[in-house]
C-alpha cells in the first residue's frame, strides 16, 4: 500500500511470490505516475512467513545529469554494505536520474585487507565503485576499523603503526584506480562508541593514514571523521 506524506491511502498492490530456503528474489511493483512530492509505502508479506516494513519514496522530475555548479549540501545515506546486489543496482539508476553528484561509500579495513598483502576482500568493493563511475557519480569513502593484523581490536587504534601505514598505502593504491573516489573520511563518529580510544590515539593513526595514503594516492582528499556533537 502507498500513501501520501500525511498517510492518506493512494493505492494498493498485491503479488504472489515464492522464496526458496536460503535464497532471495526480486519483486517489482509499477506505480502510476505521481505528482512531485514525498510518499510513504507499507510493505507486508504473509503466508509461511510474516514481515512488514515502512519506507519512503520520492516523486521527482529527473535531471539525468549533474546540474550543480557549486556544492549543494543535501544528501541521503545509501550504504552499499547494507544492501543487496539488486538493490544497489536499482539505486544507481535513480541516483543517476536524480543527478546526484556524490555518495558516501563505506570501507572497513578488515574487509579490504584481512591479512597483510591479501586484498581478495577488495574484489567486493570493485564492481560497486565501477558502477558509480558508470553513472558519473563521485564517491566519498568512509574508512573505519583497522584490520586486526595491525594490532587493532574492533573500533580501536592500531598498536603497530608501521603495519597500519603499509595498510594505508595498499588502500591508497587501490582507490587510485577509481577517479570517481574524491575523498576519504577517516572514521565515522569517533567521538562516540564507534571509536574506542583517546583523542591522541585518533590523531596518531590519522597522521599515519594521511602520510601513507597520500604516498600512493596524492590526489585524494582526507577529512576527519564526522562527529555527533
mmCIF file of C-alpha atoms in Angstrom:
data_model
loop_
_atom_site.group_PDB
_atom_site.id
_atom_site.type_symbol
_atom_site.label_atom_id
_atom_site.label_comp_id
_atom_site.label_asym_id
_atom_site.label_seq_id
_atom_site.Cartn_x
_atom_site.Cartn_y
_atom_site.Cartn_z
ATOM 1 C CA UNK A 1 0.000 0.000 0.000
ATOM 2 C CA UNK A 2 1.251 3.501 -0.737
ATOM 3 C CA UNK A 3 0.089 6.803 0.666
ATOM 4 C CA UNK A 4 0.908 10.478 0.749
ATOM 5 C CA UNK A 5 3.218 12.026 3.335
ATOM 6 C CA UNK A 6 0.337 12.506 5.778
ATOM 7 C CA UNK A 7 -0.839 8.907 5.486
ATOM 8 C CA UNK A 8 -3.769 9.279 3.062
ATOM 9 C CA UNK A 9 -4.116 5.945 1.148
ATOM 10 C CA UNK A 10 -3.471 6.268 -2.588
ATOM 11 C CA UNK A 11 -3.392 2.683 -3.803
ATOM 12 C CA UNK A 12 -2.681 -0.941 -3.039
ATOM 13 C CA UNK A 13 -0.903 -3.677 -4.985
ATOM 14 C CA UNK A 14 -0.548 -7.414 -4.336
ATOM 15 C CA UNK A 15 1.599 -10.155 -5.871
ATOM 16 C CA UNK A 16 2.221 -13.825 -5.207
ATOM 17 C CA UNK A 17 5.858 -14.640 -4.542
ATOM 18 C CA UNK A 18 7.844 -17.789 -3.835
ATOM 19 C CA UNK A 19 11.179 -17.646 -1.996
ATOM 20 C CA UNK A 20 13.198 -20.823 -1.549
ATOM 21 C CA UNK A 21 15.201 -21.723 1.522
ATOM 22 C CA UNK A 22 18.454 -19.724 1.879
ATOM 23 C CA UNK A 23 17.651 -17.732 -1.272
ATOM 24 C CA UNK A 24 16.225 -14.405 -2.354
ATOM 25 C CA UNK A 25 14.028 -12.991 -5.065
ATOM 26 C CA UNK A 26 13.115 -9.596 -6.503
ATOM 27 C CA UNK A 27 9.523 -8.354 -6.632
ATOM 28 C CA UNK A 28 8.607 -5.196 -8.547
ATOM 29 C CA UNK A 29 5.522 -3.015 -8.371
ATOM 30 C CA UNK A 30 4.761 -0.462 -11.096
ATOM 31 C CA UNK A 31 3.015 2.526 -9.543
ATOM 32 C CA UNK A 32 1.097 5.013 -11.709
ATOM 33 C CA UNK A 33 2.788 8.407 -12.278
ATOM 34 C CA UNK A 34 2.722 10.614 -9.195
ATOM 35 C CA UNK A 35 2.983 14.324 -8.663
ATOM 36 C CA UNK A 36 6.340 15.596 -7.450
ATOM 37 C CA UNK A 37 6.432 15.002 -3.719
ATOM 38 C CA UNK A 38 7.217 12.737 -0.780
ATOM 39 C CA UNK A 39 5.338 9.438 -0.378
ATOM 40 C CA UNK A 40 5.179 6.542 2.048
ATOM 41 C CA UNK A 41 4.875 2.833 1.349
ATOM 42 C CA UNK A 42 3.867 -0.055 3.638
ATOM 43 C CA UNK A 43 5.139 -3.458 2.523
ATOM 44 C CA UNK A 44 3.806 -6.629 4.095
ATOM 45 C CA UNK A 45 4.449 -10.327 3.482
ATOM 46 C CA UNK A 46 2.080 -13.067 4.583
ATOM 47 C CA UNK A 47 1.975 -16.823 4.185
ATOM 48 C CA UNK A 48 4.575 -19.210 5.573
ATOM 49 C CA UNK A 49 6.455 -16.118 6.788
ATOM 50 C CA UNK A 50 5.211 -12.778 8.030
ATOM 51 C CA UNK A 51 7.003 -9.468 7.680
ATOM 52 C CA UNK A 52 6.110 -5.789 7.491
ATOM 53 C CA UNK A 53 8.131 -2.639 6.820
ATOM 54 C CA UNK A 54 7.505 1.041 6.145
ATOM 55 C CA UNK A 55 9.637 3.200 3.884
ATOM 56 C CA UNK A 56 9.554 6.370 1.823
ATOM 57 C CA UNK A 57 9.949 7.207 -1.849
ATOM 58 C CA UNK A 58 10.036 10.380 -3.914
ATOM 59 C CA UNK A 59 8.161 11.563 -6.963
ATOM 60 C CA UNK A 60 10.573 13.747 -8.935
ATOM 61 C CA UNK A 61 11.369 15.143 -12.371
ATOM 62 C CA UNK A 62 14.693 13.513 -13.340
ATOM 63 C CA UNK A 63 17.630 15.738 -14.238
ATOM 64 C CA UNK A 64 19.551 12.905 -15.859
ATOM 65 C CA UNK A 65 22.826 14.682 -15.171
ATOM 66 C CA UNK A 66 24.589 16.929 -12.703
ATOM 67 C CA UNK A 67 23.158 20.412 -12.635
ATOM 68 C CA UNK A 68 25.025 21.946 -9.686
ATOM 69 C CA UNK A 69 27.863 24.358 -10.389
ATOM 70 C CA UNK A 70 28.758 24.683 -6.708
ATOM 71 C CA UNK A 71 28.322 22.395 -3.684
ATOM 72 C CA UNK A 72 24.739 21.746 -2.608
ATOM 73 C CA UNK A 73 24.680 20.463 0.969
ATOM 74 C CA UNK A 74 21.932 17.880 0.724
ATOM 75 C CA UNK A 75 22.182 14.126 0.601
ATOM 76 C CA UNK A 76 20.895 10.760 1.726
ATOM 77 C CA UNK A 77 22.547 7.729 3.286
ATOM 78 C CA UNK A 78 22.717 4.884 0.780
ATOM 79 C CA UNK A 79 25.365 2.498 2.102
ATOM 80 C CA UNK A 80 26.184 -0.335 -0.309
ATOM 81 C CA UNK A 81 27.347 -2.611 2.510
ATOM 82 C CA UNK A 82 23.850 -2.567 4.000
ATOM 83 C CA UNK A 83 22.088 -3.627 0.800
ATOM 84 C CA UNK A 84 21.870 -6.482 -1.681
ATOM 85 C CA UNK A 85 23.218 -6.569 -5.241
ATOM 86 C CA UNK A 86 19.831 -5.960 -6.902
ATOM 87 C CA UNK A 87 19.012 -3.115 -4.518
ATOM 88 C CA UNK A 88 22.365 -1.417 -5.142
ATOM 89 C CA UNK A 89 21.962 -1.662 -8.919
ATOM 90 C CA UNK A 90 18.443 -0.273 -8.750
ATOM 91 C CA UNK A 91 19.536 2.609 -6.556
ATOM 92 C CA UNK A 92 22.231 3.651 -9.049
ATOM 93 C CA UNK A 93 19.595 4.132 -11.747
ATOM 94 C CA UNK A 94 17.612 6.669 -9.729
ATOM 95 C CA UNK A 95 20.748 8.305 -8.307
ATOM 96 C CA UNK A 96 21.848 8.874 -11.903
ATOM 97 C CA UNK A 97 18.415 10.126 -12.975
ATOM 98 C CA UNK A 98 18.332 12.463 -9.999
ATOM 99 C CA UNK A 99 21.688 13.961 -10.969
ATOM 100 C CA UNK A 100 23.344 13.049 -7.657
ATOM 101 C CA UNK A 101 26.937 14.330 -7.520
ATOM 102 C CA UNK A 102 28.498 12.157 -4.837
ATOM 103 C CA UNK A 103 27.652 9.341 -2.437
ATOM 104 C CA UNK A 104 29.142 8.051 0.795
ATOM 105 C CA UNK A 105 30.809 4.657 0.354
ATOM 106 C CA UNK A 106 31.830 2.513 3.326
ATOM 107 C CA UNK A 107 35.092 0.535 3.522
ATOM 108 C CA UNK A 108 36.338 -1.218 6.644
ATOM 109 C CA UNK A 109 39.989 -2.197 6.961
ATOM 110 C CA UNK A 110 39.342 -5.828 7.813
ATOM 111 C CA UNK A 111 37.101 -6.348 4.813
ATOM 112 C CA UNK A 112 39.585 -4.629 2.489
ATOM 113 C CA UNK A 113 42.773 -6.390 3.688
ATOM 114 C CA UNK A 114 42.030 -9.129 6.212
ATOM 115 C CA UNK A 115 45.634 -10.394 6.028
ATOM 116 C CA UNK A 116 48.700 -8.279 5.265
ATOM 117 C CA UNK A 117 49.092 -8.146 1.491
ATOM 118 C CA UNK A 118 45.914 -10.155 0.861
ATOM 119 C CA UNK A 119 43.463 -7.894 -0.996
ATOM 120 C CA UNK A 120 40.987 -10.528 -2.125
ATOM 121 C CA UNK A 121 38.351 -8.817 0.004
ATOM 122 C CA UNK A 122 38.626 -5.686 -2.126
ATOM 123 C CA UNK A 123 37.015 -7.527 -5.052
ATOM 124 C CA UNK A 124 33.655 -6.981 -3.385
ATOM 125 C CA UNK A 125 34.102 -3.206 -3.492
ATOM 126 C CA UNK A 126 35.345 -3.040 -7.097
ATOM 127 C CA UNK A 127 32.079 -3.592 -9.034
ATOM 128 C CA UNK A 128 30.239 -1.118 -6.791
ATOM 129 C CA UNK A 129 32.858 1.596 -7.325
ATOM 130 C CA UNK A 130 32.939 0.877 -11.069
ATOM 131 C CA UNK A 131 29.162 1.206 -11.192
ATOM 132 C CA UNK A 132 29.337 4.649 -9.588
ATOM 133 C CA UNK A 133 31.741 5.694 -12.351
ATOM 134 C CA UNK A 134 29.359 4.330 -14.983
ATOM 135 C CA UNK A 135 26.654 6.696 -13.720
ATOM 136 C CA UNK A 136 29.050 9.627 -13.310
ATOM 137 C CA UNK A 137 28.729 9.667 -9.505
ATOM 138 C CA UNK A 138 31.714 10.507 -7.307
ATOM 139 C CA UNK A 139 32.468 8.650 -4.080
ATOM 140 C CA UNK A 140 33.226 9.914 -0.594
ATOM 141 C CA UNK A 141 34.797 6.864 1.059
ATOM 142 C CA UNK A 142 34.332 6.477 4.795
ATOM 143 C CA UNK A 143 37.059 4.325 6.362
ATOM 144 C CA UNK A 144 36.727 2.575 9.740
ATOM 145 C CA UNK A 145 38.105 -0.357 11.735
ATOM 146 C CA UNK A 146 41.748 -1.167 11.052
ATOM 147 C CA UNK A 147 42.482 -4.860 10.378
ATOM 148 C CA UNK A 148 43.426 -6.927 13.396
ATOM 149 C CA UNK A 149 46.896 -7.741 11.990
ATOM 150 C CA UNK A 150 47.812 -4.105 12.767
ATOM 151 C CA UNK A 151 47.202 -4.874 16.441
ATOM 152 C CA UNK A 152 43.819 -3.161 16.488
ATOM 153 C CA UNK A 153 40.709 -4.502 18.133
ATOM 154 C CA UNK A 154 37.291 -3.687 16.639
ATOM 155 C CA UNK A 155 36.844 0.077 16.855
ATOM 156 C CA UNK A 156 40.259 0.603 18.422
ATOM 157 C CA UNK A 157 43.568 2.134 17.390
ATOM 158 C CA UNK A 158 46.353 0.027 15.757
ATOM 159 C CA UNK A 159 49.194 -0.902 18.076
ATOM 160 C CA UNK A 160 51.598 -1.413 15.131
ATOM 161 C CA UNK A 161 51.692 1.867 13.205
ATOM 162 C CA UNK A 162 54.225 0.523 10.690
ATOM 163 C CA UNK A 163 51.751 -2.193 9.745
ATOM 164 C CA UNK A 164 48.896 0.333 9.635
ATOM 165 C CA UNK A 165 50.981 2.536 7.340
ATOM 166 C CA UNK A 166 51.507 -0.379 4.953
ATOM 167 C CA UNK A 167 47.757 -0.986 5.018
ATOM 168 C CA UNK A 168 47.093 2.695 4.236
ATOM 169 C CA UNK A 169 49.465 2.547 1.245
ATOM 170 C CA UNK A 170 47.620 -0.503 -0.083
ATOM 171 C CA UNK A 171 44.316 1.316 0.332
ATOM 172 C CA UNK A 172 45.668 4.381 -1.471
ATOM 173 C CA UNK A 173 46.927 2.289 -4.393
ATOM 174 C CA UNK A 174 43.563 0.571 -4.676
ATOM 175 C CA UNK A 175 41.450 3.735 -4.523
ATOM 176 C CA UNK A 176 43.699 5.474 -7.077
ATOM 177 C CA UNK A 177 42.244 3.086 -9.688
ATOM 178 C CA UNK A 178 38.900 4.852 -9.378
ATOM 179 C CA UNK A 179 38.985 8.532 -10.411
ATOM 180 C CA UNK A 180 35.455 8.936 -9.028
ATOM 181 C CA UNK A 181 36.804 8.448 -5.472
ATOM 182 C CA UNK A 182 37.483 12.050 -4.428
ATOM 183 C CA UNK A 183 37.588 11.962 -0.607
ATOM 184 C CA UNK A 184 38.323 9.649 2.291
ATOM 185 C CA UNK A 185 36.672 10.373 5.632
ATOM 186 C CA UNK A 186 38.806 8.888 8.388
ATOM 187 C CA UNK A 187 36.415 7.174 10.785
ATOM 188 C CA UNK A 188 32.791 7.874 11.456
ATOM 189 C CA UNK A 189 31.611 9.397 14.744
ATOM 190 C CA UNK A 190 34.945 8.973 16.554
ATOM 191 C CA UNK A 191 33.526 10.962 19.473
ATOM 192 C CA UNK A 192 31.146 8.121 20.445
ATOM 193 C CA UNK A 193 31.347 4.333 20.682
ATOM 194 C CA UNK A 194 32.356 3.987 17.011
ATOM 195 C CA UNK A 195 35.955 4.675 18.142
ATOM 196 C CA UNK A 196 37.288 3.039 21.281
ATOM 197 C CA UNK A 197 40.347 5.129 22.046
ATOM 198 C CA UNK A 198 41.681 8.519 23.049
ATOM 199 C CA UNK A 199 41.969 11.717 21.031
ATOM 200 C CA UNK A 200 45.754 11.279 21.000
ATOM 201 C CA UNK A 201 45.403 7.779 19.540
ATOM 202 C CA UNK A 202 42.969 9.028 16.910
ATOM 203 C CA UNK A 203 45.336 11.820 15.849
ATOM 204 C CA UNK A 204 48.292 9.440 15.675
ATOM 205 C CA UNK A 205 46.546 6.925 13.470
ATOM 206 C CA UNK A 206 45.043 9.673 11.283
ATOM 207 C CA UNK A 207 48.535 11.146 10.748
ATOM 208 C CA UNK A 208 49.771 7.683 9.762
ATOM 209 C CA UNK A 209 46.830 7.239 7.388
ATOM 210 C CA UNK A 210 47.340 10.692 5.838
ATOM 211 C CA UNK A 211 51.073 10.265 5.222
ATOM 212 C CA UNK A 212 50.837 6.789 3.724
ATOM 213 C CA UNK A 213 47.559 7.188 1.823
ATOM 214 C CA UNK A 214 48.911 10.313 0.092
ATOM 215 C CA UNK A 215 52.137 8.456 -0.781
ATOM 216 C CA UNK A 216 50.216 6.195 -3.154
ATOM 217 C CA UNK A 217 47.204 8.393 -3.955
ATOM 218 C CA UNK A 218 48.246 12.065 -3.876
ATOM 219 C CA UNK A 219 45.005 13.334 -5.448
ATOM 220 C CA UNK A 220 42.620 12.029 -2.803
ATOM 221 C CA UNK A 221 41.487 14.451 -0.104
ATOM 222 C CA UNK A 222 41.466 13.251 3.502
ATOM 223 C CA UNK A 223 38.961 14.546 6.037
ATOM 224 C CA UNK A 224 38.496 13.978 9.760
ATOM 225 C CA UNK A 225 35.666 11.798 10.964
ATOM 226 C CA UNK A 226 32.164 13.238 11.162
ATOM 227 C CA UNK A 227 31.296 13.879 14.806
ATOM 228 C CA UNK A 228 27.903 13.729 16.501
ATOM 229 C CA UNK A 229 28.078 16.945 18.549
#
